Coordinates of N, CA, C and O in Angstrom, one line a residue:
M21 N 9.7 -46.0 0.3 CA 10.4 -44.7 0.1 C 11.9 -45.1 -0.3 O 12.4 -46.2 0.0
H22 N 12.5 -44.2 -0.9 CA 13.9 -44.3 -1.3 C 14.8 -43.6 -0.3 O 14.6 -42.5 0.1
A23 N 15.9 -44.3 0.0 CA 17.0 -43.7 0.8 C 18.1 -43.3 -0.2 O 18.5 -44.2 -0.9
L24 N 18.5 -42.0 -0.1 CA 19.5 -41.5 -1.0 C 20.7 -41.1 -0.2 O 20.5 -40.4 0.8
F25 N 21.9 -41.5 -0.6 CA 23.1 -41.2 0.2 C 24.1 -40.3 -0.5 O 24.4 -40.4 -1.7
V26 N 24.6 -39.3 0.4 CA 25.5 -38.3 -0.1 C 26.8 -38.5 0.8 O 26.7 -38.5 2.0
G27 N 27.9 -38.7 0.1 CA 29.2 -38.9 0.8 C 29.4 -40.3 1.4 O 28.6 -41.1 1.2
G28 N 30.6 -40.4 2.0 CA 30.9 -41.7 2.6 C 31.1 -42.8 1.6 O 31.3 -42.5 0.4
T29 N 31.2 -44.0 2.0 CA 31.5 -45.2 1.1 C 30.4 -45.5 0.1 O 30.7 -46.2 -0.8
I30 N 29.2 -45.1 0.4 CA 28.1 -45.4 -0.5 C 27.5 -44.2 -1.2 O 26.3 -44.2 -1.5
D31 N 28.4 -43.2 -1.5 CA 27.9 -42.0 -2.1 C 27.2 -42.3 -3.4 O 27.6 -43.2 -4.2
N32 N 26.1 -41.5 -3.6 CA 25.3 -41.6 -4.8 C 24.6 -43.0 -5.0 O 24.3 -43.4 -6.1
S33 N 24.4 -43.7 -3.9 CA 23.7 -44.9 -3.9 C 22.3 -44.7 -3.4 O 22.0 -43.7 -2.8
E34 N 21.4 -45.6 -3.7 CA 20.0 -45.6 -3.1 C 19.5 -47.0 -2.9 O 20.0 -47.9 -3.4
L35 N 18.6 -47.0 -1.9 CA 17.9 -48.3 -1.6 C 16.5 -48.0 -1.2 O 16.2 -46.9 -0.8
D36 N 15.7 -49.0 -1.2 CA 14.3 -48.9 -0.7 C 14.2 -49.1 0.8 O 14.9 -50.0 1.3
L37 N 13.4 -48.3 1.5 CA 13.2 -48.5 2.9 C 11.7 -48.8 3.1 O 10.8 -48.2 2.4
D38 N 11.4 -49.6 4.1 CA 10.0 -49.9 4.5 C 9.6 -48.9 5.6 O 10.5 -48.3 6.3
G39 N 8.3 -48.7 5.7 CA 7.8 -47.8 6.8 C 7.3 -46.5 6.3 O 7.4 -46.2 5.1
Q40 N 6.7 -45.8 7.2 CA 6.0 -44.5 6.9 C 7.0 -43.3 7.0 O 6.9 -42.3 6.3
E41 N 7.9 -43.4 8.0 CA 8.9 -42.4 8.2 C 10.3 -42.9 8.2 O 10.5 -44.0 8.7
P42 N 11.2 -42.2 7.7 CA 12.6 -42.7 7.6 C 13.3 -42.6 9.0 O 13.0 -41.7 9.8
P43 N 14.2 -43.5 9.3 CA 14.9 -43.4 10.6 C 15.9 -42.2 10.6 O 16.3 -41.8 9.5
Q44 N 16.2 -41.7 11.7 CA 17.1 -40.6 11.9 C 18.6 -41.0 11.4 O 19.3 -40.1 11.0
R45 N 18.9 -42.2 11.6 CA 20.2 -42.7 11.2 C 20.1 -44.0 10.3 O 19.1 -44.7 10.5
Y46 N 21.0 -44.2 9.4 CA 21.0 -45.4 8.7 C 22.4 -46.0 8.7 O 23.4 -45.3 8.4
P47 N 22.6 -47.3 9.0 CA 21.5 -48.2 9.4 C 20.9 -47.7 10.7 O 21.6 -47.1 11.5
P48 N 19.6 -48.1 11.0 CA 19.0 -47.6 12.2 C 19.7 -48.0 13.5 O 19.8 -47.2 14.4
D49 N 20.1 -49.2 13.6 CA 20.8 -49.7 14.8 C 21.8 -50.7 14.5 O 21.4 -51.8 14.2
T50 N 23.1 -50.4 14.6 CA 24.1 -51.3 14.3 C 24.6 -52.1 15.6 O 25.1 -53.2 15.5
G51 N 24.4 -51.4 16.7 CA 24.9 -52.1 18.0 C 26.4 -52.2 18.1 O 26.8 -52.6 19.1
G52 N 27.1 -51.8 17.1 CA 28.6 -52.0 17.1 C 29.3 -50.7 17.1 O 30.6 -50.7 17.0
G53 N 28.7 -49.5 17.3 CA 29.4 -48.3 17.3 C 29.8 -47.8 15.9 O 30.7 -46.9 15.8
Q54 N 29.3 -48.5 14.9 CA 29.7 -48.2 13.5 C 29.2 -46.8 13.1 O 28.1 -46.4 13.5
S55 N 30.0 -46.0 12.4 CA 29.5 -44.7 11.9 C 28.3 -44.9 11.0 O 28.3 -45.8 10.2
R56 N 27.3 -44.1 11.2 CA 26.1 -44.2 10.5 C 25.8 -42.9 9.7 O 26.3 -41.9 10.0
Y57 N 25.0 -43.1 8.7 CA 24.5 -41.9 7.9 C 23.4 -41.2 8.7 O 22.6 -41.9 9.3
R58 N 23.4 -39.9 8.6 CA 22.4 -39.1 9.3 C 21.4 -38.5 8.4 O 21.8 -38.0 7.3
L59 N 20.1 -38.5 8.7 CA 19.1 -37.9 7.9 C 19.2 -36.4 7.8 O 19.4 -35.7 8.8
H60 N 19.2 -35.9 6.6 CA 19.3 -34.5 6.4 C 18.0 -33.8 5.7 O 17.8 -32.6 5.9
A61 N 17.3 -34.6 4.9 CA 16.1 -34.1 4.3 C 15.1 -35.2 4.0 O 15.5 -36.3 3.8
I62 N 13.9 -34.8 3.8 CA 12.8 -35.7 3.5 C 12.0 -35.1 2.3 O 11.7 -33.9 2.3
G63 N 11.7 -35.9 1.3 CA 10.9 -35.5 0.2 C 9.6 -36.1 0.3 O 9.4 -37.3 0.4
R64 N 8.5 -35.2 0.2 CA 7.1 -35.7 0.3 C 6.4 -35.3 -1.0 O 6.6 -34.2 -1.5
R65 N 5.5 -36.2 -1.3 CA 4.5 -35.9 -2.4 C 3.2 -36.2 -1.7 O 2.9 -37.3 -1.3
D66 N 2.4 -35.1 -1.7 CA 1.1 -35.2 -0.9 C 1.5 -35.5 0.5 O 2.3 -34.8 1.1
D67 N 0.9 -36.5 1.1 CA 1.2 -36.9 2.5 C 2.2 -38.1 2.6 O 2.4 -38.6 3.7
E68 N 2.7 -38.5 1.5 CA 3.6 -39.6 1.5 C 5.1 -39.2 1.4 O 5.5 -38.4 0.6
V69 N 5.9 -39.9 2.2 CA 7.4 -39.7 2.1 C 7.9 -40.6 1.0 O 7.7 -41.8 1.0
V70 N 8.5 -39.9 0.0 CA 8.9 -40.6 -1.2 C 10.5 -40.8 -1.2 O 11.0 -41.7 -1.9
Y71 N 11.2 -40.0 -0.5 CA 12.6 -40.2 -0.4 C 13.2 -39.5 0.9 O 12.5 -38.6 1.5
A72 N 14.3 -40.0 1.3 CA 15.1 -39.5 2.5 C 16.5 -39.3 2.0 O 17.1 -40.2 1.4
V73 N 17.1 -38.2 2.3 CA 18.5 -37.9 2.0 C 19.3 -38.1 3.3 O 19.1 -37.4 4.3
Y74 N 20.3 -38.9 3.2 CA 21.3 -39.2 4.3 C 22.6 -38.7 3.9 O 23.1 -38.9 2.7
G75 N 23.3 -38.1 4.8 CA 24.7 -37.7 4.6 C 25.7 -38.5 5.4 O 25.4 -39.0 6.5
G76 N 26.8 -38.7 4.8 CA 27.9 -39.5 5.5 C 28.3 -38.9 6.8 O 28.1 -37.7 7.0
P77 N 28.9 -39.7 7.6 CA 29.3 -39.3 9.0 C 30.1 -38.0 9.1 O 30.0 -37.2 10.0
D78 N 31.0 -37.7 8.0 CA 31.9 -36.6 8.1 C 31.5 -35.5 7.1 O 32.3 -34.7 6.7
I79 N 30.3 -35.5 6.6 CA 29.8 -34.5 5.6 C 29.0 -33.4 6.3 O 28.0 -33.7 7.0
A80 N 29.4 -32.2 6.0 CA 28.6 -31.1 6.6 C 27.2 -31.0 6.0 O 27.0 -31.3 4.8
H81 N 26.3 -30.5 6.8 CA 24.9 -30.4 6.4 C 24.8 -29.6 5.1 O 24.0 -29.9 4.2
E82 N 25.5 -28.5 5.0 CA 25.4 -27.6 3.8 C 25.9 -28.3 2.6 O 25.3 -28.1 1.5
D83 N 26.9 -29.2 2.7 CA 27.4 -29.9 1.6 C 26.3 -31.0 1.1 O 26.1 -31.2 -0.1
V84 N 25.7 -31.6 2.1 CA 24.6 -32.6 1.7 C 23.5 -31.8 1.0 O 23.0 -32.3 -0.1
Q85 N 23.1 -30.7 1.4 CA 22.0 -29.9 0.8 C 22.4 -29.5 -0.6 O 21.6 -29.6 -1.6
R86 N 23.7 -29.0 -0.8 CA 24.2 -28.6 -2.1 C 24.1 -29.8 -3.1 O 23.6 -29.7 -4.2
V87 N 24.6 -30.9 -2.7 CA 24.6 -32.1 -3.5 C 23.2 -32.6 -3.8 O 22.9 -32.9 -5.0
S88 N 22.3 -32.5 -2.9 CA 20.9 -32.9 -3.1 C 20.3 -32.0 -4.2 O 19.6 -32.5 -5.1
E89 N 20.6 -30.7 -4.1 CA 20.1 -29.8 -5.1 C 20.7 -30.0 -6.5 O 20.0 -30.0 -7.5
E90 N 22.0 -30.3 -6.5 CA 22.7 -30.6 -7.8 C 22.1 -31.9 -8.4 O 22.0 -32.0 -9.6
R91 N 21.8 -32.9 -7.6 CA 21.2 -34.1 -8.1 C 19.8 -34.1 -8.4 O 19.2 -35.0 -8.9
K92 N 19.1 -32.9 -8.0 CA 17.7 -32.7 -8.3 C 16.8 -33.8 -7.8 O 15.9 -34.2 -8.5
Y93 N 17.0 -34.2 -6.6 CA 16.1 -35.2 -6.0 C 14.7 -34.8 -6.0 O 13.8 -35.6 -6.3
A94 N 14.4 -33.6 -5.6 CA 13.0 -33.1 -5.5 C 12.3 -33.2 -6.9 O 11.2 -33.6 -7.0
K95 N 13.0 -32.7 -7.9 CA 12.4 -32.8 -9.2 C 12.3 -34.2 -9.7 O 11.2 -34.5 -10.3
R96 N 13.3 -35.0 -9.5 CA 13.2 -36.4 -9.9 C 12.0 -37.1 -9.3 O 11.4 -37.9 -10.0
F97 N 11.7 -36.9 -8.1 CA 10.6 -37.6 -7.4 C 9.3 -36.8 -7.4 O 8.4 -37.2 -6.8
E98 N 9.3 -35.6 -8.0 CA 8.2 -34.7 -8.1 C 7.7 -34.5 -6.6 O 6.5 -34.7 -6.3
A99 N 8.6 -34.1 -5.8 CA 8.3 -33.9 -4.4 C 8.7 -32.6 -3.8 O 9.5 -31.8 -4.5
T100 N 8.3 -32.3 -2.6 CA 8.7 -31.1 -1.9 C 9.7 -31.5 -0.8 O 9.4 -32.4 0.0
E101 N 10.9 -30.9 -0.9 CA 11.9 -31.4 0.1 C 11.8 -30.5 1.4 O 11.7 -29.3 1.3
T102 N 11.9 -31.2 2.5 CA 11.9 -30.5 3.8 C 13.3 -30.8 4.5 O 13.7 -32.0 4.6
I103 N 13.9 -29.8 5.0 CA 15.2 -30.0 5.7 C 14.9 -30.5 7.1 O 14.0 -30.0 7.8
V104 N 15.8 -31.4 7.5 CA 15.6 -32.0 8.8 C 16.8 -31.6 9.7 O 17.9 -31.5 9.3
G105 N 16.5 -31.3 11.0 CA 17.6 -31.0 11.9 C 18.1 -29.6 11.8 O 18.9 -29.1 12.2

């Protein structure tokens, strides 16, 4: 699955994640108290998670959703997006 990032230092970046379900925070466990990206939405095609949208630590949920819609992640991955949290 692809991890897509909105805001923060890696805005508009993406990377591949292993596993069936995305972690609630990225990176999943830093152990150092570092600010992490929070999961905001999941894109599914059939029963498969194809992308996860993460927002920067200081980005409001509504802003992450707006940017996700502007970037047309659901259309790009031919998926249905589900809001998390």
